[in-house]
C-alpha cells in the first residue's frame, strides 16, 4: 500500500511534471486530476478515461487510475452530462485519476514515441517539434522499408494505413503518436533531415499525397494503438517501484 501523496510525488518526479508542461499542454491533465482516497492498494492503468474504463477498474479493486487521456475539461464553467457522469463514478467509488498526456508522449524512456522508436529497433536521438511531443530515431544500419512496415503492423496489432513512398532502406524515422499527422511545413523539416519513415496514429485526408510528393513513407497505425505502448511501459515502472498491485486494463479501439 502507498499513500496517495507519495504516489503523486513519485509519478510527478518520474514523468517530469512542471509549470512549463502546463503551458505546452493546457487542456489535458499531466498529473493528478481527481483526488480520491488517501491510501492506494490497487492501481489500474490504461489509455483513455471513460465510464466503461472506470467501472471495469472498480471491478479490479482500483483505488487509483493512471491514464494517458484523462478528462477533457469542458470550455468555460459548463460541465456537460458526459463530464458529470464520469466525475460521479469517480466520486462514488473514491477513485483518484491521474492523466499524463504531453508527458506520456514526450518522455525519453516510457513515452509513446520513444517506445515506438525503440521497439522498432532504432535509437531515440533528438526531440521532434519545438515542444518535443515526438522523437526522431536513427537505425544503426539502414533497415529494409517493407520489412519495417511489416514490423509496424506486428507491433501495433493492426495494419493501419501504410504509404510506402519513401526510400527502400530507412536510416531515420520520426514517431509522433495519436493525432500527429504532419502539415506542409513539417514535411519540409522531414525532407531536410532525411527522414525515411513517419509513424503516427491518424492520417489527414491530405496526408497520402503530401507523403508521396515528399518521398517519405508513413504508417498511421491508429490513435489507440500508437498510444498504448507508453502506458504499458509506465505500468512496468509502477510494478517495480510502487508498493501496490498494478493492473493494465486494455480496451482496444481500432481508431
PDB file of C-alpha atoms in Angstrom:
ATOM      1  CA  UNK A   1       0.000   0.000   0.000  1.00  0.00           C
ATOM      2  CA  UNK A   2       1.165   3.545  -0.745  1.00  0.00           C
ATOM      3  CA  UNK A   3      -0.123   6.922   0.383  1.00  0.00           C
ATOM      4  CA  UNK A   4      -1.742   8.898  -2.416  1.00  0.00           C
ATOM      5  CA  UNK A   5       0.544  11.868  -1.744  1.00  0.00           C
ATOM      6  CA  UNK A   6       3.585   9.614  -2.120  1.00  0.00           C
ATOM      7  CA  UNK A   7       2.227   8.242  -5.403  1.00  0.00           C
ATOM      8  CA  UNK A   8       1.681  11.800  -6.658  1.00  0.00           C
ATOM      9  CA  UNK A   9       5.243  12.735  -5.715  1.00  0.00           C
ATOM     10  CA  UNK A  10       6.718   9.653  -7.380  1.00  0.00           C
ATOM     11  CA  UNK A  11       4.777   9.995 -10.638  1.00  0.00           C
ATOM     12  CA  UNK A  12       5.296  13.736 -10.984  1.00  0.00           C
ATOM     13  CA  UNK A  13       9.031  13.372 -10.380  1.00  0.00           C
ATOM     14  CA  UNK A  14       9.418  10.401 -12.719  1.00  0.00           C
ATOM     15  CA  UNK A  15       7.317  11.912 -15.503  1.00  0.00           C
ATOM     16  CA  UNK A  16       8.789  15.413 -15.148  1.00  0.00           C
ATOM     17  CA  UNK A  17       5.716  17.476 -14.277  1.00  0.00           C
ATOM     18  CA  UNK A  18       6.342  21.239 -14.237  1.00  0.00           C
ATOM     19  CA  UNK A  19       4.750  24.621 -14.903  1.00  0.00           C
ATOM     20  CA  UNK A  20       6.293  24.530 -18.381  1.00  0.00           C
ATOM     21  CA  UNK A  21       4.251  21.417 -19.194  1.00  0.00           C
ATOM     22  CA  UNK A  22       1.046  23.227 -18.229  1.00  0.00           C
ATOM     23  CA  UNK A  23       1.834  25.941 -20.784  1.00  0.00           C
ATOM     24  CA  UNK A  24       2.606  23.408 -23.531  1.00  0.00           C
ATOM     25  CA  UNK A  25      -0.496  21.281 -22.886  1.00  0.00           C
ATOM     26  CA  UNK A  26      -3.047  23.478 -21.068  1.00  0.00           C
ATOM     27  CA  UNK A  27      -6.224  21.488 -21.748  1.00  0.00           C
ATOM     28  CA  UNK A  28      -5.248  17.964 -20.673  1.00  0.00           C
ATOM     29  CA  UNK A  29      -4.056  16.588 -17.349  1.00  0.00           C
ATOM     30  CA  UNK A  30      -0.372  15.967 -16.698  1.00  0.00           C
ATOM     31  CA  UNK A  31      -0.611  14.841 -13.100  1.00  0.00           C
ATOM     32  CA  UNK A  32      -3.317  14.160 -10.522  1.00  0.00           C
ATOM     33  CA  UNK A  33      -6.656  15.399 -11.879  1.00  0.00           C
ATOM     34  CA  UNK A  34      -9.183  13.969  -9.391  1.00  0.00           C
ATOM     35  CA  UNK A  35      -8.276  13.202  -5.780  1.00  0.00           C
ATOM     36  CA  UNK A  36      -9.749  10.079  -4.199  1.00  0.00           C
ATOM     37  CA  UNK A  37      -8.962   8.044  -1.088  1.00  0.00           C
ATOM     38  CA  UNK A  38      -5.701   8.645   0.770  1.00  0.00           C
ATOM     39  CA  UNK A  39      -4.425   5.047   0.702  1.00  0.00           C
ATOM     40  CA  UNK A  40      -3.771   3.196  -2.554  1.00  0.00           C
ATOM     41  CA  UNK A  41      -3.633  -0.580  -2.645  1.00  0.00           C
ATOM     42  CA  UNK A  42      -4.508  -1.120  -6.313  1.00  0.00           C
ATOM     43  CA  UNK A  43      -3.615   0.981  -9.367  1.00  0.00           C
ATOM     44  CA  UNK A  44      -5.266   0.397 -12.735  1.00  0.00           C
ATOM     45  CA  UNK A  45      -3.650   1.855 -15.842  1.00  0.00           C
ATOM     46  CA  UNK A  46      -4.997   2.343 -19.353  1.00  0.00           C
ATOM     47  CA  UNK A  47      -5.023   4.560 -22.407  1.00  0.00           C
ATOM     48  CA  UNK A  48      -8.196   6.619 -22.002  1.00  0.00           C
ATOM     49  CA  UNK A  49     -10.638   7.593 -19.269  1.00  0.00           C
ATOM     50  CA  UNK A  50     -14.282   6.618 -19.780  1.00  0.00           C
ATOM     51  CA  UNK A  51     -17.198   5.353 -17.728  1.00  0.00           C
ATOM     52  CA  UNK A  52     -16.519   1.849 -19.044  1.00  0.00           C
ATOM     53  CA  UNK A  53     -12.863   2.096 -18.029  1.00  0.00           C
ATOM     54  CA  UNK A  54     -13.811   3.351 -14.553  1.00  0.00           C
ATOM     55  CA  UNK A  55     -16.377   0.601 -13.985  1.00  0.00           C
ATOM     56  CA  UNK A  56     -14.059  -2.188 -15.121  1.00  0.00           C
ATOM     57  CA  UNK A  57     -11.285  -0.731 -12.966  1.00  0.00           C
ATOM     58  CA  UNK A  58     -13.622  -0.781  -9.952  1.00  0.00           C
ATOM     59  CA  UNK A  59     -14.206  -4.491 -10.623  1.00  0.00           C
ATOM     60  CA  UNK A  60     -10.419  -4.946 -10.348  1.00  0.00           C
ATOM     61  CA  UNK A  61     -10.436  -3.233  -6.942  1.00  0.00           C
ATOM     62  CA  UNK A  62      -8.923   0.061  -8.113  1.00  0.00           C
ATOM     63  CA  UNK A  63      -8.076   2.895  -5.748  1.00  0.00           C
ATOM     64  CA  UNK A  64      -6.201   4.999  -8.319  1.00  0.00           C
ATOM     65  CA  UNK A  65      -6.267   5.200 -12.107  1.00  0.00           C
ATOM     66  CA  UNK A  66      -3.361   6.270 -14.321  1.00  0.00           C
ATOM     67  CA  UNK A  67      -4.136   7.002 -17.980  1.00  0.00           C
ATOM     68  CA  UNK A  68      -2.777   8.863 -20.983  1.00  0.00           C
ATOM     69  CA  UNK A  69      -6.059  10.655 -21.790  1.00  0.00           C
ATOM     70  CA  UNK A  70      -7.792  11.804 -18.601  1.00  0.00           C
ATOM     71  CA  UNK A  71     -10.858  14.083 -18.556  1.00  0.00           C
ATOM     72  CA  UNK A  72     -11.148  16.774 -21.226  1.00  0.00           C
ATOM     73  CA  UNK A  73     -12.118  19.896 -19.333  1.00  0.00           C
ATOM     74  CA  UNK A  74     -15.297  21.491 -20.759  1.00  0.00           C
ATOM     75  CA  UNK A  75     -14.969  25.022 -22.084  1.00  0.00           C
ATOM     76  CA  UNK A  76     -15.746  27.714 -19.524  1.00  0.00           C
ATOM     77  CA  UNK A  77     -17.629  26.547 -16.446  1.00  0.00           C
ATOM     78  CA  UNK A  78     -20.284  24.444 -18.172  1.00  0.00           C
ATOM     79  CA  UNK A  79     -19.965  20.791 -17.141  1.00  0.00           C
ATOM     80  CA  UNK A  80     -21.839  18.699 -19.688  1.00  0.00           C
ATOM     81  CA  UNK A  81     -23.689  15.453 -18.952  1.00  0.00           C
ATOM     82  CA  UNK A  82     -20.861  13.159 -20.049  1.00  0.00           C
ATOM     83  CA  UNK A  83     -18.333  15.002 -17.903  1.00  0.00           C
ATOM     84  CA  UNK A  84     -20.601  14.942 -14.838  1.00  0.00           C
ATOM     85  CA  UNK A  85     -21.355  11.235 -15.298  1.00  0.00           C
ATOM     86  CA  UNK A  86     -17.660  10.414 -15.393  1.00  0.00           C
ATOM     87  CA  UNK A  87     -16.974  12.504 -12.315  1.00  0.00           C
ATOM     88  CA  UNK A  88     -19.867  10.867 -10.472  1.00  0.00           C
ATOM     89  CA  UNK A  89     -18.390   7.389 -10.989  1.00  0.00           C
ATOM     90  CA  UNK A  90     -15.026   8.587  -9.672  1.00  0.00           C
ATOM     91  CA  UNK A  91     -16.586  10.287  -6.636  1.00  0.00           C
ATOM     92  CA  UNK A  92     -18.939   7.400  -5.833  1.00  0.00           C
ATOM     93  CA  UNK A  93     -16.011   4.966  -5.657  1.00  0.00           C
ATOM     94  CA  UNK A  94     -13.407   7.273  -4.106  1.00  0.00           C
ATOM     95  CA  UNK A  95     -11.110   6.897  -7.121  1.00  0.00           C
ATOM     96  CA  UNK A  96      -8.108   9.072  -7.869  1.00  0.00           C
ATOM     97  CA  UNK A  97      -7.452   9.855 -11.526  1.00  0.00           C
ATOM     98  CA  UNK A  98      -4.022  10.684 -12.929  1.00  0.00           C
ATOM     99  CA  UNK A  99      -3.513  11.713 -16.537  1.00  0.00           C
ATOM    100  CA  UNK A 100      -0.190  12.131 -18.319  1.00  0.00           C
ATOM    101  CA  UNK A 101      -0.893  13.489 -21.787  1.00  0.00           C
ATOM    102  CA  UNK A 102       2.048  15.514 -23.101  1.00  0.00           C
ATOM    103  CA  UNK A 103       4.392  13.834 -20.642  1.00  0.00           C
ATOM    104  CA  UNK A 104       3.489  10.339 -21.811  1.00  0.00           C
ATOM    105  CA  UNK A 105       4.102  11.367 -25.420  1.00  0.00           C
ATOM    106  CA  UNK A 106       7.370  13.184 -24.816  1.00  0.00           C
ATOM    107  CA  UNK A 107       9.093  11.136 -22.089  1.00  0.00           C
ATOM    108  CA  UNK A 108      12.526   9.907 -23.165  1.00  0.00           C
ATOM    109  CA  UNK A 109      12.058   6.389 -21.769  1.00  0.00           C
ATOM    110  CA  UNK A 110       8.407   5.430 -21.266  1.00  0.00           C
ATOM    111  CA  UNK A 111       6.916   7.943 -23.708  1.00  0.00           C
ATOM    112  CA  UNK A 112       4.785   6.638 -26.556  1.00  0.00           C
ATOM    113  CA  UNK A 113       7.164   7.947 -29.198  1.00  0.00           C
ATOM    114  CA  UNK A 114      10.397   6.816 -27.579  1.00  0.00           C
ATOM    115  CA  UNK A 115       8.790   3.406 -27.091  1.00  0.00           C
ATOM    116  CA  UNK A 116       7.712   3.194 -30.747  1.00  0.00           C
ATOM    117  CA  UNK A 117      11.214   4.007 -31.935  1.00  0.00           C
ATOM    118  CA  UNK A 118      12.913   1.624 -29.520  1.00  0.00           C
ATOM    119  CA  UNK A 119      10.503  -1.228 -30.218  1.00  0.00           C
ATOM    120  CA  UNK A 120      11.110  -0.826 -33.961  1.00  0.00           C
ATOM    121  CA  UNK A 121      14.844  -1.233 -33.412  1.00  0.00           C
ATOM    122  CA  UNK A 122      16.045   2.367 -33.664  1.00  0.00           C
ATOM    123  CA  UNK A 123      17.523   4.708 -31.042  1.00  0.00           C
ATOM    124  CA  UNK A 124      15.803   7.955 -29.993  1.00  0.00           C
ATOM    125  CA  UNK A 125      18.328  10.666 -30.827  1.00  0.00           C
ATOM    126  CA  UNK A 126      16.521  14.022 -30.699  1.00  0.00           C
ATOM    127  CA  UNK A 127      13.145  15.516 -29.938  1.00  0.00           C
ATOM    128  CA  UNK A 128      10.728  16.279 -32.753  1.00  0.00           C
ATOM    129  CA  UNK A 129       8.696  19.544 -32.840  1.00  0.00           C
ATOM    130  CA  UNK A 130       9.590  22.698 -30.938  1.00  0.00           C
ATOM    131  CA  UNK A 131       7.750  21.486 -27.834  1.00  0.00           C
ATOM    132  CA  UNK A 132       9.196  17.983 -28.045  1.00  0.00           C
ATOM    133  CA  UNK A 133       5.999  15.940 -28.427  1.00  0.00           C
ATOM    134  CA  UNK A 134       7.661  13.406 -30.736  1.00  0.00           C
ATOM    135  CA  UNK A 135      11.051  11.788 -31.223  1.00  0.00           C
ATOM    136  CA  UNK A 136      13.486  11.240 -34.064  1.00  0.00           C
ATOM    137  CA  UNK A 137      15.041   7.782 -34.192  1.00  0.00           C
ATOM    138  CA  UNK A 138      18.144   6.575 -36.020  1.00  0.00           C
ATOM    139  CA  UNK A 139      18.898   2.990 -37.018  1.00  0.00           C
ATOM    140  CA  UNK A 140      22.438   1.737 -36.519  1.00  0.00           C
ATOM    141  CA  UNK A 141      22.298   0.415 -40.085  1.00  0.00           C
ATOM    142  CA  UNK A 142      19.538   1.182 -42.615  1.00  0.00           C
ATOM    143  CA  UNK A 143      16.545  -1.162 -42.473  1.00  0.00           C
ATOM    144  CA  UNK A 144      14.559  -2.531 -45.400  1.00  0.00           C
ATOM    145  CA  UNK A 145      11.444  -0.387 -45.748  1.00  0.00           C
ATOM    146  CA  UNK A 146       8.986  -3.212 -46.410  1.00  0.00           C
ATOM    147  CA  UNK A 147      10.337  -5.264 -43.513  1.00  0.00           C
ATOM    148  CA  UNK A 148       9.962  -2.193 -41.284  1.00  0.00           C
ATOM    149  CA  UNK A 149       6.354  -1.664 -42.384  1.00  0.00           C
ATOM    150  CA  UNK A 150       5.632  -5.317 -41.568  1.00  0.00           C
ATOM    151  CA  UNK A 151       7.270  -4.817 -38.168  1.00  0.00           C
ATOM    152  CA  UNK A 152       4.948  -1.853 -37.562  1.00  0.00           C
ATOM    153  CA  UNK A 153       1.865  -3.972 -38.270  1.00  0.00           C
ATOM    154  CA  UNK A 154       3.113  -6.574 -35.801  1.00  0.00           C
ATOM    155  CA  UNK A 155       3.971  -4.011 -33.118  1.00  0.00           C
ATOM    156  CA  UNK A 156       0.633  -2.195 -33.281  1.00  0.00           C
ATOM    157  CA  UNK A 157      -1.506  -5.287 -33.782  1.00  0.00           C
ATOM    158  CA  UNK A 158      -3.203  -3.904 -36.879  1.00  0.00           C
ATOM    159  CA  UNK A 159      -2.282  -2.879 -40.397  1.00  0.00           C
ATOM    160  CA  UNK A 160      -3.466   0.705 -40.170  1.00  0.00           C
ATOM    161  CA  UNK A 161      -2.742   2.931 -43.165  1.00  0.00           C
ATOM    162  CA  UNK A 162       0.583   2.477 -44.970  1.00  0.00           C
ATOM    163  CA  UNK A 163       2.033   4.906 -47.511  1.00  0.00           C
ATOM    164  CA  UNK A 164       5.219   3.194 -48.810  1.00  0.00           C
ATOM    165  CA  UNK A 165       6.543   6.211 -50.700  1.00  0.00           C
ATOM    166  CA  UNK A 166       9.975   6.536 -49.109  1.00  0.00           C
ATOM    167  CA  UNK A 167      13.372   5.044 -49.915  1.00  0.00           C
ATOM    168  CA  UNK A 168      13.803   1.270 -49.985  1.00  0.00           C
ATOM    169  CA  UNK A 169      16.144   1.496 -46.975  1.00  0.00           C
ATOM    170  CA  UNK A 170      15.268   3.565 -43.886  1.00  0.00           C
ATOM    171  CA  UNK A 171      18.014   5.059 -41.757  1.00  0.00           C
ATOM    172  CA  UNK A 172      15.965   7.646 -39.870  1.00  0.00           C
ATOM    173  CA  UNK A 173      12.378   7.749 -38.652  1.00  0.00           C
ATOM    174  CA  UNK A 174      10.072  10.023 -36.680  1.00  0.00           C
ATOM    175  CA  UNK A 175       7.344   8.945 -34.253  1.00  0.00           C
ATOM    176  CA  UNK A 176       4.522  11.317 -33.303  1.00  0.00           C
ATOM    177  CA  UNK A 177       1.718   9.201 -31.876  1.00  0.00           C
ATOM    178  CA  UNK A 178      -2.015   9.880 -31.818  1.00  0.00           C
ATOM    179  CA  UNK A 179      -3.187  12.842 -33.911  1.00  0.00           C
ATOM    180  CA  UNK A 180       0.310  13.566 -35.149  1.00  0.00           C
ATOM    181  CA  UNK A 181      -0.040  13.718 -38.936  1.00  0.00           C
ATOM    182  CA  UNK A 182       2.302  16.431 -40.241  1.00  0.00           C
ATOM    183  CA  UNK A 183       1.281  19.623 -42.019  1.00  0.00           C
ATOM    184  CA  UNK A 184       3.172  21.023 -45.052  1.00  0.00           C
ATOM    185  CA  UNK A 185       5.787  22.964 -43.015  1.00  0.00           C
ATOM    186  CA  UNK A 186       6.507  19.780 -41.042  1.00  0.00           C
ATOM    187  CA  UNK A 187       7.106  17.868 -44.287  1.00  0.00           C
ATOM    188  CA  UNK A 188       9.798  20.390 -45.212  1.00  0.00           C
ATOM    189  CA  UNK A 189      11.607  19.615 -41.951  1.00  0.00           C
ATOM    190  CA  UNK A 190      11.312  15.867 -42.577  1.00  0.00           C
ATOM    191  CA  UNK A 191      12.735  16.241 -46.091  1.00  0.00           C
ATOM    192  CA  UNK A 192      15.668  18.371 -44.910  1.00  0.00           C
ATOM    193  CA  UNK A 193      16.525  15.876 -42.179  1.00  0.00           C
ATOM    194  CA  UNK A 194      16.301  12.847 -44.493  1.00  0.00           C
ATOM    195  CA  UNK A 195      13.527  11.075 -42.601  1.00  0.00           C
ATOM    196  CA  UNK A 196      12.516   7.874 -44.371  1.00  0.00           C
ATOM    197  CA  UNK A 197       9.531   6.820 -42.233  1.00  0.00           C
ATOM    198  CA  UNK A 198       6.965   8.783 -40.234  1.00  0.00           C
ATOM    199  CA  UNK A 199       4.845   6.860 -37.704  1.00  0.00           C
ATOM    200  CA  UNK A 200       1.663   8.354 -36.266  1.00  0.00           C
ATOM    201  CA  UNK A 201      -1.835   7.363 -35.220  1.00  0.00           C
ATOM    202  CA  UNK A 202      -4.254   9.186 -37.517  1.00  0.00           C
ATOM    203  CA  UNK A 203      -3.691  10.491 -41.060  1.00  0.00           C
ATOM    204  CA  UNK A 204      -5.344  13.541 -42.565  1.00  0.00           C
ATOM    205  CA  UNK A 205      -7.113  13.402 -45.925  1.00  0.00           C
ATOM    206  CA  UNK A 206      -4.198  15.332 -47.386  1.00  0.00           C
ATOM    207  CA  UNK A 207      -1.538  13.054 -45.911  1.00  0.00           C
ATOM    208  CA  UNK A 208      -1.258  10.496 -48.707  1.00  0.00           C
ATOM    209  CA  UNK A 209      -0.354  12.899 -51.490  1.00  0.00           C
ATOM    210  CA  UNK A 210       1.900  15.006 -49.278  1.00  0.00           C
ATOM    211  CA  UNK A 211       3.933  11.940 -48.314  1.00  0.00           C
ATOM    212  CA  UNK A 212       4.022  10.786 -51.934  1.00  0.00           C
ATOM    213  CA  UNK A 213       5.354  14.159 -53.083  1.00  0.00           C
ATOM    214  CA  UNK A 214       7.847  14.316 -50.207  1.00  0.00           C
ATOM    215  CA  UNK A 215       9.150  10.807 -50.936  1.00  0.00           C
ATOM    216  CA  UNK A 216       8.634   9.677 -47.323  1.00  0.00           C
ATOM    217  CA  UNK A 217       6.876   6.546 -46.093  1.00  0.00           C
ATOM    218  CA  UNK A 218       4.162   6.834 -43.459  1.00  0.00           C
ATOM    219  CA  UNK A 219       2.408   4.424 -41.119  1.00  0.00           C
ATOM    220  CA  UNK A 220      -0.788   5.659 -39.457  1.00  0.00           C
ATOM    221  CA  UNK A 221      -1.442   2.726 -37.143  1.00  0.00           C
ATOM    222  CA  UNK A 222      -4.332   4.076 -35.064  1.00  0.00           C
ATOM    223  CA  UNK A 223      -4.559   6.589 -32.229  1.00  0.00           C
ATOM    224  CA  UNK A 224      -5.137   3.962 -29.542  1.00  0.00           C
ATOM    225  CA  UNK A 225      -2.543   1.522 -30.875  1.00  0.00           C
ATOM    226  CA  UNK A 226       0.226   4.122 -31.033  1.00  0.00           C
ATOM    227  CA  UNK A 227      -0.576   5.438 -27.551  1.00  0.00           C
ATOM    228  CA  UNK A 228      -0.784   2.077 -25.810  1.00  0.00           C
ATOM    229  CA  UNK A 229       2.969   1.490 -25.593  1.00  0.00           C
ATOM    230  CA  UNK A 230       3.741   4.375 -23.256  1.00  0.00           C
ATOM    231  CA  UNK A 231       1.203   3.477 -20.589  1.00  0.00           C
ATOM    232  CA  UNK A 232       2.328  -0.155 -20.811  1.00  0.00           C
ATOM    233  CA  UNK A 233       5.911   0.937 -20.132  1.00  0.00           C
ATOM    234  CA  UNK A 234       4.801   3.162 -17.245  1.00  0.00           C
ATOM    235  CA  UNK A 235       2.801   0.234 -15.852  1.00  0.00           C
ATOM    236  CA  UNK A 236       6.014  -1.795 -15.611  1.00  0.00           C
ATOM    237  CA  UNK A 237       7.733   1.092 -13.799  1.00  0.00           C
ATOM    238  CA  UNK A 238       4.883   1.241 -11.278  1.00  0.00           C
ATOM    239  CA  UNK A 239       5.077  -2.517 -10.732  1.00  0.00           C
ATOM    240  CA  UNK A 240       8.794  -2.235  -9.961  1.00  0.00           C
ATOM    241  CA  UNK A 241       8.822   0.933  -7.901  1.00  0.00           C
ATOM    242  CA  UNK A 242       5.498   1.269  -6.071  1.00  0.00           C
ATOM    243  CA  UNK A 243       4.136  -0.808  -3.200  1.00  0.00           C
ATOM    244  CA  UNK A 244       0.746  -1.500  -4.774  1.00  0.00           C
ATOM    245  CA  UNK A 245      -0.940  -4.025  -7.027  1.00  0.00           C
ATOM    246  CA  UNK A 246      -0.903  -2.715 -10.605  1.00  0.00           C
ATOM    247  CA  UNK A 247      -3.153  -3.839 -13.476  1.00  0.00           C
ATOM    248  CA  UNK A 248      -3.180  -2.699 -17.105  1.00  0.00           C
ATOM    249  CA  UNK A 249      -6.747  -2.527 -18.443  1.00  0.00           C
ATOM    250  CA  UNK A 250      -6.783  -2.844 -22.230  1.00  0.00           C
ATOM    251  CA  UNK A 251      -9.888  -1.584 -24.060  1.00  0.00           C
ATOM    252  CA  UNK A 252      -8.737  -1.794 -27.706  1.00  0.00           C
ATOM    253  CA  UNK A 253     -10.023   0.791 -30.153  1.00  0.00           C
ATOM    254  CA  UNK A 254      -9.222   0.400 -33.890  1.00  0.00           C
ATOM    255  CA  UNK A 255      -9.233   4.184 -34.418  1.00  0.00           C
TER     256      UNK A 255
END
